[in-house]
Short mmCIF file of C-alpha atoms in Angstrom, two decimals:
data_model
loop_
_atom_site.label_atom_id
_atom_site.label_comp_id
_atom_site.label_asym_id
_atom_site.label_seq_id
_atom_site.Cartn_x
_atom_site.Cartn_y
_atom_site.Cartn_z
CA UNK A 1 26.53 85.98 -114.90
CA UNK A 2 28.36 84.05 -117.65
CA UNK A 3 32.08 83.43 -117.59
CA UNK A 4 33.86 86.20 -119.52
CA UNK A 5 35.17 85.25 -122.94
CA UNK A 6 38.60 86.68 -122.24
CA UNK A 7 40.38 86.08 -119.00
CA UNK A 8 41.46 88.89 -116.68
CA UNK A 9 44.92 89.65 -115.41
CA UNK A 10 45.83 88.42 -111.93
CA UNK A 11 46.01 92.05 -110.78
CA UNK A 12 42.49 92.79 -112.05
CA UNK A 13 41.08 89.62 -110.47
CA UNK A 14 42.60 90.44 -107.10
CA UNK A 15 41.40 94.05 -107.32
CA UNK A 16 37.84 92.95 -108.07
CA UNK A 17 37.83 90.48 -105.19
CA UNK A 18 39.17 93.13 -102.82
CA UNK A 19 36.39 95.46 -103.95
CA UNK A 20 33.82 92.73 -103.22
CA UNK A 21 34.85 92.45 -99.61
CA UNK A 22 35.13 96.17 -98.96
CA UNK A 23 31.84 96.03 -97.05
CA UNK A 24 32.78 93.01 -94.94
CA UNK A 25 33.32 93.34 -91.22
CA UNK A 26 36.89 94.44 -90.36
CA UNK A 27 37.79 91.37 -88.34
CA UNK A 28 41.53 92.02 -88.35
CA UNK A 29 40.75 95.17 -86.36
CA UNK A 30 38.71 93.19 -83.85
CA UNK A 31 35.33 94.46 -85.05
CA UNK A 32 33.79 90.98 -85.29
CA UNK A 33 32.69 89.10 -82.18
CA UNK A 34 31.97 85.94 -84.16
CA UNK A 35 33.18 83.74 -87.03
CA UNK A 36 36.84 84.84 -87.02
CA UNK A 37 39.82 84.44 -84.67
CA UNK A 38 42.98 86.49 -85.07
CA UNK A 39 46.27 85.55 -83.38
CA UNK A 40 48.18 88.54 -84.76
CA UNK A 41 49.67 89.41 -88.13
CA UNK A 42 52.73 87.18 -87.93
CA UNK A 43 50.83 83.94 -87.35
CA UNK A 44 48.15 84.99 -89.82
CA UNK A 45 50.67 85.66 -92.58
CA UNK A 46 52.34 82.32 -91.88
CA UNK A 47 48.99 80.56 -92.29
CA UNK A 48 48.39 82.40 -95.57
CA UNK A 49 51.79 81.38 -96.90
CA UNK A 50 51.45 77.71 -96.00
CA UNK A 51 47.78 77.54 -97.05
CA UNK A 52 48.66 78.69 -100.55
CA UNK A 53 51.68 76.44 -100.85
CA UNK A 54 49.69 73.30 -99.93
CA UNK A 55 46.40 74.00 -101.72
CA UNK A 56 46.81 71.16 -104.26
CA UNK A 57 48.08 68.39 -101.97
CA UNK A 58 45.28 65.87 -101.42
CA UNK A 59 44.77 63.85 -98.24
CA UNK A 60 42.31 61.50 -99.95
CA UNK A 61 45.23 59.09 -100.23
CA UNK A 62 48.25 59.79 -98.07
CA UNK A 63 50.26 57.06 -99.81
CA UNK A 64 50.91 59.75 -102.42
CA UNK A 65 51.37 62.47 -99.80
CA UNK A 66 53.02 60.91 -96.75
CA UNK A 67 53.68 64.44 -95.51
CA UNK A 68 49.94 64.85 -94.90
CA UNK A 69 49.82 61.55 -93.02
CA UNK A 70 52.52 62.86 -90.72
CA UNK A 71 50.91 66.30 -90.40
CA UNK A 72 47.56 64.80 -89.44
CA UNK A 73 49.12 62.39 -86.95
CA UNK A 74 51.10 65.15 -85.25
CA UNK A 75 48.17 67.56 -85.10
CA UNK A 76 45.96 64.85 -83.60
CA UNK A 77 48.68 64.01 -81.06
CA UNK A 78 48.83 67.66 -79.93
CA UNK A 79 45.05 67.82 -79.73
CA UNK A 80 45.03 64.62 -77.67
CA UNK A 81 47.18 66.35 -75.03
CA UNK A 82 44.71 69.24 -74.91
CA UNK A 83 41.71 66.88 -74.78
CA UNK A 84 42.90 64.48 -72.10
CA UNK A 85 43.55 61.61 -74.48
CA UNK A 86 45.66 58.63 -73.54
CA UNK A 87 47.97 56.26 -75.44
CA UNK A 88 44.99 54.42 -76.92
CA UNK A 89 43.12 57.47 -78.21
CA UNK A 90 42.79 57.92 -81.96
CA UNK A 91 41.27 60.47 -84.27
CA UNK A 92 41.35 62.41 -87.51
CA UNK A 93 41.42 65.96 -88.72
CA UNK A 94 38.17 67.21 -90.26
CA UNK A 95 37.01 70.30 -92.12
CA UNK A 96 35.36 71.87 -89.07
CA UNK A 97 33.16 71.39 -86.06
CA UNK A 98 30.12 70.44 -88.10
CA UNK A 99 31.95 67.57 -89.79
CA UNK A 100 33.37 66.43 -86.46
CA UNK A 101 29.90 66.41 -84.93
CA UNK A 102 28.39 64.63 -87.93
CA UNK A 103 31.02 61.94 -87.58
CA UNK A 104 30.29 61.56 -83.86
CA UNK A 105 26.64 60.91 -84.72
CA UNK A 106 27.55 58.53 -87.53
CA UNK A 107 29.98 56.58 -85.33
CA UNK A 108 27.37 56.22 -82.59
CA UNK A 109 24.78 54.98 -85.06
CA UNK A 110 27.18 52.44 -86.57
CA UNK A 111 28.25 51.16 -83.17
CA UNK A 112 24.62 50.78 -82.11
CA UNK A 113 23.87 48.76 -85.24
CA UNK A 114 26.96 46.58 -84.97
CA UNK A 115 26.89 45.81 -81.25
CA UNK A 116 23.19 45.98 -80.36
CA UNK A 117 21.31 45.62 -83.62
CA UNK A 118 19.56 48.99 -83.21
CA UNK A 119 17.49 49.94 -86.26
CA UNK A 120 15.67 53.00 -84.88
CA UNK A 121 18.45 54.90 -83.09
CA UNK A 122 18.04 58.05 -81.03
CA UNK A 123 20.38 60.49 -79.34
CA UNK A 124 19.73 62.48 -76.18
CA UNK A 125 21.07 66.01 -75.95
CA UNK A 126 20.26 69.31 -74.23
CA UNK A 127 18.50 72.10 -76.11
CA UNK A 128 21.77 74.04 -75.89
CA UNK A 129 23.78 71.51 -77.94
CA UNK A 130 24.97 72.72 -81.32
CA UNK A 131 22.65 72.77 -84.34
CA UNK A 132 25.08 70.49 -86.17
CA UNK A 133 23.73 67.59 -84.11
CA UNK A 134 20.35 68.20 -85.76
CA UNK A 135 22.11 68.05 -89.11
CA UNK A 136 23.67 64.74 -88.10
CA UNK A 137 20.31 63.41 -86.96
CA UNK A 138 18.78 64.39 -90.31
CA UNK A 139 21.60 63.00 -92.43
CA UNK A 140 21.99 59.70 -90.60
CA UNK A 141 18.42 58.86 -89.59
CA UNK A 142 18.89 59.28 -85.85
CA UNK A 143 16.03 60.64 -83.74
CA UNK A 144 17.00 63.81 -81.87
CA UNK A 145 15.65 63.94 -78.33
CA UNK A 146 16.20 67.46 -77.05
CA UNK A 147 15.93 67.97 -73.29
CA UNK A 148 15.39 71.41 -71.72
CA UNK A 149 18.35 72.87 -69.83
CA UNK A 150 18.23 73.84 -66.17
CA UNK A 151 17.92 77.39 -64.85
CA UNK A 152 21.69 77.91 -65.24
CA UNK A 153 21.54 76.95 -68.95
CA UNK A 154 23.34 73.67 -68.28
CA UNK A 155 22.21 70.18 -69.26
CA UNK A 156 19.56 68.89 -66.85
CA UNK A 157 21.06 65.57 -65.85
CA UNK A 158 17.97 63.87 -64.39
CA UNK A 159 15.84 64.74 -67.40
CA UNK A 160 18.57 63.58 -69.77
CA UNK A 161 18.74 60.24 -67.97
CA UNK A 162 14.98 59.86 -68.20
CA UNK A 163 15.07 60.41 -71.97
CA UNK A 164 17.56 57.58 -72.58
CA UNK A 165 16.16 54.17 -73.57
CA UNK A 166 17.28 50.91 -75.16
CA UNK A 167 17.51 52.53 -78.62
CA UNK A 168 19.72 55.42 -77.50
CA UNK A 169 23.09 55.33 -79.24
CA UNK A 170 24.49 58.71 -78.19
CA UNK A 171 24.41 61.16 -75.29
CA UNK A 172 25.81 64.66 -75.83
CA UNK A 173 27.34 67.34 -73.64
CA UNK A 174 29.18 70.57 -74.43
CA UNK A 175 32.29 72.23 -73.03
CA UNK A 176 31.11 74.90 -73.33
CA UNK A 177 27.76 75.06 -75.08
CA UNK A 178 27.64 77.91 -77.56
CA UNK A 179 24.44 79.89 -76.80
CA UNK A 180 25.21 80.94 -73.20
CA UNK A 181 28.83 79.85 -72.91
CA UNK A 182 28.62 77.45 -69.95
CA UNK A 183 30.02 73.96 -69.45
CA UNK A 184 27.60 71.07 -69.08
CA UNK A 185 28.03 68.64 -66.14
CA UNK A 186 30.19 66.29 -68.19
CA UNK A 187 30.97 63.78 -65.44
CA UNK A 188 27.28 63.21 -64.64
CA UNK A 189 26.26 62.98 -68.29
CA UNK A 190 29.08 60.57 -69.08
CA UNK A 191 27.91 58.32 -66.26
CA UNK A 192 24.50 58.03 -67.94
CA UNK A 193 26.13 56.73 -71.11
CA UNK A 194 28.64 54.54 -69.30
CA UNK A 195 25.87 52.77 -67.38
CA UNK A 196 24.46 51.57 -70.73
CA UNK A 197 27.82 51.24 -72.54
CA UNK A 198 26.85 53.72 -75.26
CA UNK A 199 28.65 56.64 -76.84
CA UNK A 200 29.03 59.97 -75.10
CA UNK A 201 30.38 62.85 -77.16
CA UNK A 202 31.71 66.11 -75.75
CA UNK A 203 31.38 69.02 -78.13
CA UNK A 204 34.48 71.00 -77.19
CA UNK A 205 34.75 72.70 -80.57
CA UNK A 206 34.72 76.05 -78.78
CA UNK A 207 36.50 75.05 -75.60
CA UNK A 208 38.96 72.29 -76.43
CA UNK A 209 41.96 74.59 -76.68
CA UNK A 210 40.78 77.34 -74.32
CA UNK A 211 39.86 75.07 -71.41
CA UNK A 212 43.22 73.29 -71.46
CA UNK A 213 45.09 76.58 -71.23
CA UNK A 214 42.68 78.17 -68.75
CA UNK A 215 43.44 75.25 -66.44
CA UNK A 216 47.14 75.84 -67.01
CA UNK A 217 46.59 79.50 -66.11
CA UNK A 218 45.13 78.46 -62.75
CA UNK A 219 41.40 78.65 -63.38
CA UNK A 220 39.17 76.07 -61.74
CA UNK A 221 37.55 74.08 -64.56
CA UNK A 222 35.17 71.15 -63.94
CA UNK A 223 36.11 67.84 -65.58
CA UNK A 224 35.28 68.07 -69.27
CA UNK A 225 37.38 65.85 -71.55
CA UNK A 226 38.50 62.28 -72.26
CA UNK A 227 39.96 62.03 -68.76
CA UNK A 228 36.35 61.58 -67.60
CA UNK A 229 35.19 57.95 -67.49
CA UNK A 230 32.42 57.38 -70.01
CA UNK A 231 33.48 60.02 -72.54
CA UNK A 232 33.97 58.11 -75.80
CA UNK A 233 34.72 60.98 -78.19
CA UNK A 234 35.39 64.71 -78.21
CA UNK A 235 35.79 67.39 -80.87
CA UNK A 236 37.87 70.58 -80.98
CA UNK A 237 38.06 73.24 -83.67
CA UNK A 238 41.59 74.36 -84.36
CA UNK A 239 40.31 77.27 -86.42
CA UNK A 240 38.63 78.74 -83.36
CA UNK A 241 40.84 79.23 -80.30
CA UNK A 242 43.64 77.31 -81.98
CA UNK A 243 43.82 80.37 -84.29
CA UNK A 244 44.56 78.31 -87.41
CA UNK A 245 43.11 78.91 -90.88
CA UNK A 246 39.53 77.90 -91.60
CA UNK A 247 38.80 74.27 -92.27
CA UNK A 248 40.63 72.58 -89.37
CA UNK A 249 39.04 70.52 -86.60
CA UNK A 250 39.82 67.25 -84.81
CA UNK A 251 37.56 64.46 -83.62
CA UNK A 252 39.25 62.22 -81.07
CA UNK A 253 37.95 58.84 -79.89
CA UNK A 254 38.93 56.98 -76.75
CA UNK A 255 40.38 54.13 -78.84
CA UNK A 256 40.72 52.80 -82.37
CA UNK A 257 37.79 50.43 -81.99
CA UNK A 258 35.46 53.35 -81.37
CA UNK A 259 37.10 55.33 -84.17
CA UNK A 260 36.50 52.49 -86.63
CA UNK A 261 32.76 53.25 -86.61
CA UNK A 262 33.50 56.72 -87.98
CA UNK A 263 35.24 55.58 -91.17
CA UNK A 264 33.81 54.32 -94.46
CA UNK A 265 35.28 51.64 -96.71
CA UNK A 266 33.89 50.07 -99.89
CA UNK A 267 35.04 48.13 -102.94
CA UNK A 268 31.56 48.08 -104.54
CA UNK A 269 32.56 49.82 -107.73
CA UNK A 270 35.07 49.41 -110.57
CA UNK A 271 37.75 51.65 -109.09
CA UNK A 272 39.22 49.51 -106.32
CA UNK A 273 39.24 49.88 -102.56
CA UNK A 274 37.94 53.26 -101.39
CA UNK A 275 38.46 54.36 -97.82
CA UNK A 276 37.47 57.64 -96.21
CA UNK A 277 38.04 58.94 -92.69
CA UNK A 278 35.24 61.49 -92.86
CA UNK A 279 32.55 63.16 -94.91
CA UNK A 280 34.94 64.57 -97.49
CA UNK A 281 36.71 62.51 -100.11
CA UNK A 282 39.26 64.88 -101.53
CA UNK A 283 40.70 66.77 -98.59
CA UNK A 284 42.97 69.71 -99.37
CA UNK A 285 46.28 69.79 -97.58
CA UNK A 286 45.93 73.55 -97.13
CA UNK A 287 44.06 73.68 -93.84
CA UNK A 288 45.97 70.70 -92.46
CA UNK A 289 49.42 72.10 -93.17
CA UNK A 290 48.44 75.63 -92.13
CA UNK A 291 47.12 74.29 -88.82
CA UNK A 292 50.36 72.41 -88.19
CA UNK A 293 52.33 75.53 -89.05
CA UNK A 294 50.40 77.89 -86.77
CA UNK A 295 50.40 75.42 -83.88
CA UNK A 296 54.16 74.97 -84.09
CA UNK A 297 54.73 78.69 -84.57
CA UNK A 298 52.69 79.68 -81.52
CA UNK A 299 53.86 76.84 -79.29
CA UNK A 300 52.73 76.25 -75.76
CA UNK A 301 53.78 79.71 -74.59
CA UNK A 302 51.92 81.39 -77.43
CA UNK A 303 48.69 79.60 -76.59
CA UNK A 304 49.04 80.52 -72.93
CA UNK A 305 49.50 84.17 -73.93
CA UNK A 306 46.59 84.21 -76.39
CA UNK A 307 44.29 82.43 -73.95
CA UNK A 308 45.13 84.88 -71.18
CA UNK A 309 44.45 87.82 -73.51
CA UNK A 310 41.12 86.44 -74.68
CA UNK A 311 39.98 85.57 -71.16
CA UNK A 312 40.94 89.01 -69.86
CA UNK A 313 38.95 90.66 -72.64
CA UNK A 314 35.99 88.34 -72.09
CA UNK A 315 35.74 89.07 -68.38
CA UNK A 316 36.08 92.81 -69.02
CA UNK A 317 33.22 92.60 -71.51
CA UNK A 318 31.00 90.62 -69.12
CA UNK A 319 31.74 93.04 -66.28
CA UNK A 320 31.00 96.04 -68.48
CA UNK A 321 27.68 94.65 -69.64
CA UNK A 322 26.68 93.69 -66.11
CA UNK A 323 27.23 97.32 -65.12
CA UNK A 324 24.59 98.49 -67.61
CA UNK A 325 21.13 98.45 -66.01
CA UNK A 326 19.40 98.01 -69.37
CA UNK A 327 21.18 94.72 -70.05
CA UNK A 328 21.57 91.33 -68.41
CA UNK A 329 24.30 88.75 -68.98
CA UNK A 330 22.74 85.32 -69.49
CA UNK A 331 25.53 83.54 -67.59
CA UNK A 332 29.01 84.29 -66.34
CA UNK A 333 31.28 82.98 -69.09
CA UNK A 334 33.09 79.71 -68.44
CA UNK A 335 35.43 80.42 -71.36
CA UNK A 336 35.26 83.31 -73.86
CA UNK A 337 31.58 83.42 -74.82
CA UNK A 338 29.26 86.17 -73.57
CA UNK A 339 25.52 86.21 -74.23
CA UNK A 340 23.35 89.10 -73.06
CA UNK A 341 19.86 90.48 -73.50
CA UNK A 342 17.54 93.22 -72.39
CA UNK A 343 16.71 93.49 -68.71
CA UNK A 344 13.25 94.61 -69.87
CA UNK A 345 12.49 93.27 -73.37
CA UNK A 346 9.43 95.53 -73.57
CA UNK A 347 11.65 98.60 -73.19
CA UNK A 348 14.59 97.52 -75.35
CA UNK A 349 14.92 95.41 -78.50
CA UNK A 350 18.42 93.93 -78.43
CA UNK A 351 18.30 93.20 -82.15
CA UNK A 352 17.89 96.94 -82.71
CA UNK A 353 21.02 97.35 -80.58
CA UNK A 354 22.81 94.92 -82.93
CA UNK A 355 21.67 96.99 -85.91
CA UNK A 356 23.10 100.11 -84.29
CA UNK A 357 26.36 98.33 -83.50
CA UNK A 358 26.68 97.27 -87.13
CA UNK A 359 26.25 100.85 -88.26
CA UNK A 360 29.23 101.65 -86.05
CA UNK A 361 31.25 98.80 -87.58
CA UNK A 362 30.76 96.06 -84.93
CA UNK A 363 29.31 92.65 -85.78
CA UNK A 364 27.75 90.43 -83.08
CA UNK A 365 25.65 87.29 -83.32
CA UNK A 366 21.89 87.38 -82.70
CA UNK A 367 20.18 84.38 -81.16
CA UNK A 368 16.95 83.23 -79.56
CA UNK A 369 15.21 82.05 -77.48
CA UNK A 370 15.52 84.21 -75.48
CA UNK A 371 16.39 87.18 -77.70
CA UNK A 372 20.10 87.74 -77.05
CA UNK A 373 23.28 89.11 -78.50
CA UNK A 374 26.31 86.86 -78.45
CA UNK A 375 30.01 87.71 -78.43
CA UNK A 376 32.81 85.26 -79.06
CA UNK A 377 35.82 87.05 -77.59
CA UNK A 378 39.33 86.18 -78.77
CA UNK A 379 42.80 87.61 -78.35
CA UNK A 380 42.32 90.35 -80.93
CA UNK A 381 39.74 91.99 -78.65
CA UNK A 382 42.14 92.52 -75.78
CA UNK A 383 42.40 96.30 -75.41
CA UNK A 384 39.31 96.99 -77.56
CA UNK A 385 36.65 96.27 -74.94
CA UNK A 386 36.44 99.85 -73.56
CA UNK A 387 35.75 101.17 -77.07
CA UNK A 388 33.14 98.49 -77.70
CA UNK A 389 31.43 99.16 -74.37
CA UNK A 390 31.27 102.89 -75.12
CA UNK A 391 29.60 102.16 -78.44
CA UNK A 392 27.33 99.59 -76.83
CA UNK A 393 26.10 102.16 -74.32
CA UNK A 394 25.39 104.58 -77.12
CA UNK A 395 23.56 101.93 -79.13
CA UNK A 396 21.44 100.90 -76.14
CA UNK A 397 20.45 104.53 -75.56
CA UNK A 398 19.68 104.98 -79.26
CA UNK A 399 17.54 101.84 -79.51
CA UNK A 400 15.67 102.63 -76.29
CA UNK A 401 14.96 106.25 -77.24
CA UNK A 402 13.64 105.39 -80.69
CA UNK A 403 11.83 102.19 -79.67
CA UNK A 404 13.44 100.63 -82.74
CA UNK A 405 12.90 96.99 -83.64
CA UNK A 406 15.59 94.84 -85.24
CA UNK A 407 15.61 91.53 -87.07
CA UNK A 408 16.69 88.31 -85.44
CA UNK A 409 19.39 87.32 -87.93
CA UNK A 410 20.82 83.82 -88.26
CA UNK A 411 23.75 81.77 -87.00
CA UNK A 412 24.25 80.36 -90.49
CA UNK A 413 22.76 81.17 -93.88
CA UNK A 414 21.81 79.21 -97.01
CA UNK A 415 22.25 81.93 -99.63
#
């Protein structure tokens, strides 16, 4: 549609936008088990306030905005504590997990070129690793060598080792991987990379905050972060279990030398020296400042409380699903991710169950193979699990009795 000739009042614009999203999932009420994370109204309103106030500040050049230089440095320092970084670790904020992962691939490719003269690079990763690694492979000309996971959905170490060769620039593990919510054997995978002195990236976009606080809460967590020898970089999304506004992630490298392969610098134009820490040039201060604000508002105690709430809800959900004979949980959750499917796929289409849940106002992810429903559980769901399980039982009975078939859906869309 064309732009209207006459502008509208702010009140009319806001009203029209509110009408547009009237059919969206009610995530503030905990009806979404994906895409959104809600720490409570107070922290959310703080993020809104700061996001709006900083929307024009530009981190493309922090000489003009030294506040953003400080904000980024302090956010990265906090993330380094969560991620097992040491005094030499160095990183940047990014726009999200995909950008962090793309930069991990780019850094590995550049290091392989610079140190070993590799012109046909490849990376070795389990089939469970995030789709953004495929994006990185496509963008940066790196061959993706996917290796099947073991029968517990974790990276198959021996097969991963066998896939590595002299042109491998990157090995990947996840903490946890998204599809089934389990942690890969990070120590063993890191050893594969360390033996060849190549990059090993841990995708902790989902788990980087949660795992730190689960350990603090007394849970037994296998080694997963930069404290593991051989891990060269790790990513964490602040806008997931850090509960900040969208557009905030961190990629952290073991040291500045490794980080240098992530950045881009050129003077091959008429505008002077151009340096960029990531994919974006202009980088709004909104997400950066809002992340800093929420992190300082919640504090250590707040994250312990939110993590405990989310974990309690996650385990209640997994237990409730396991008690339903028609369903099977793919794996006991290592963090706050629950994937489940039909015990007998011939008798029950789980995508039809997802359709029925949506009609009742619940939104869950659909994934395959195998056909599964996926729930990312966060603090907003604490106390809502009994209601969800009641509706889930009803939806399972409905789908089974009607022999309905649903559509698979998508993790991300292009429209």
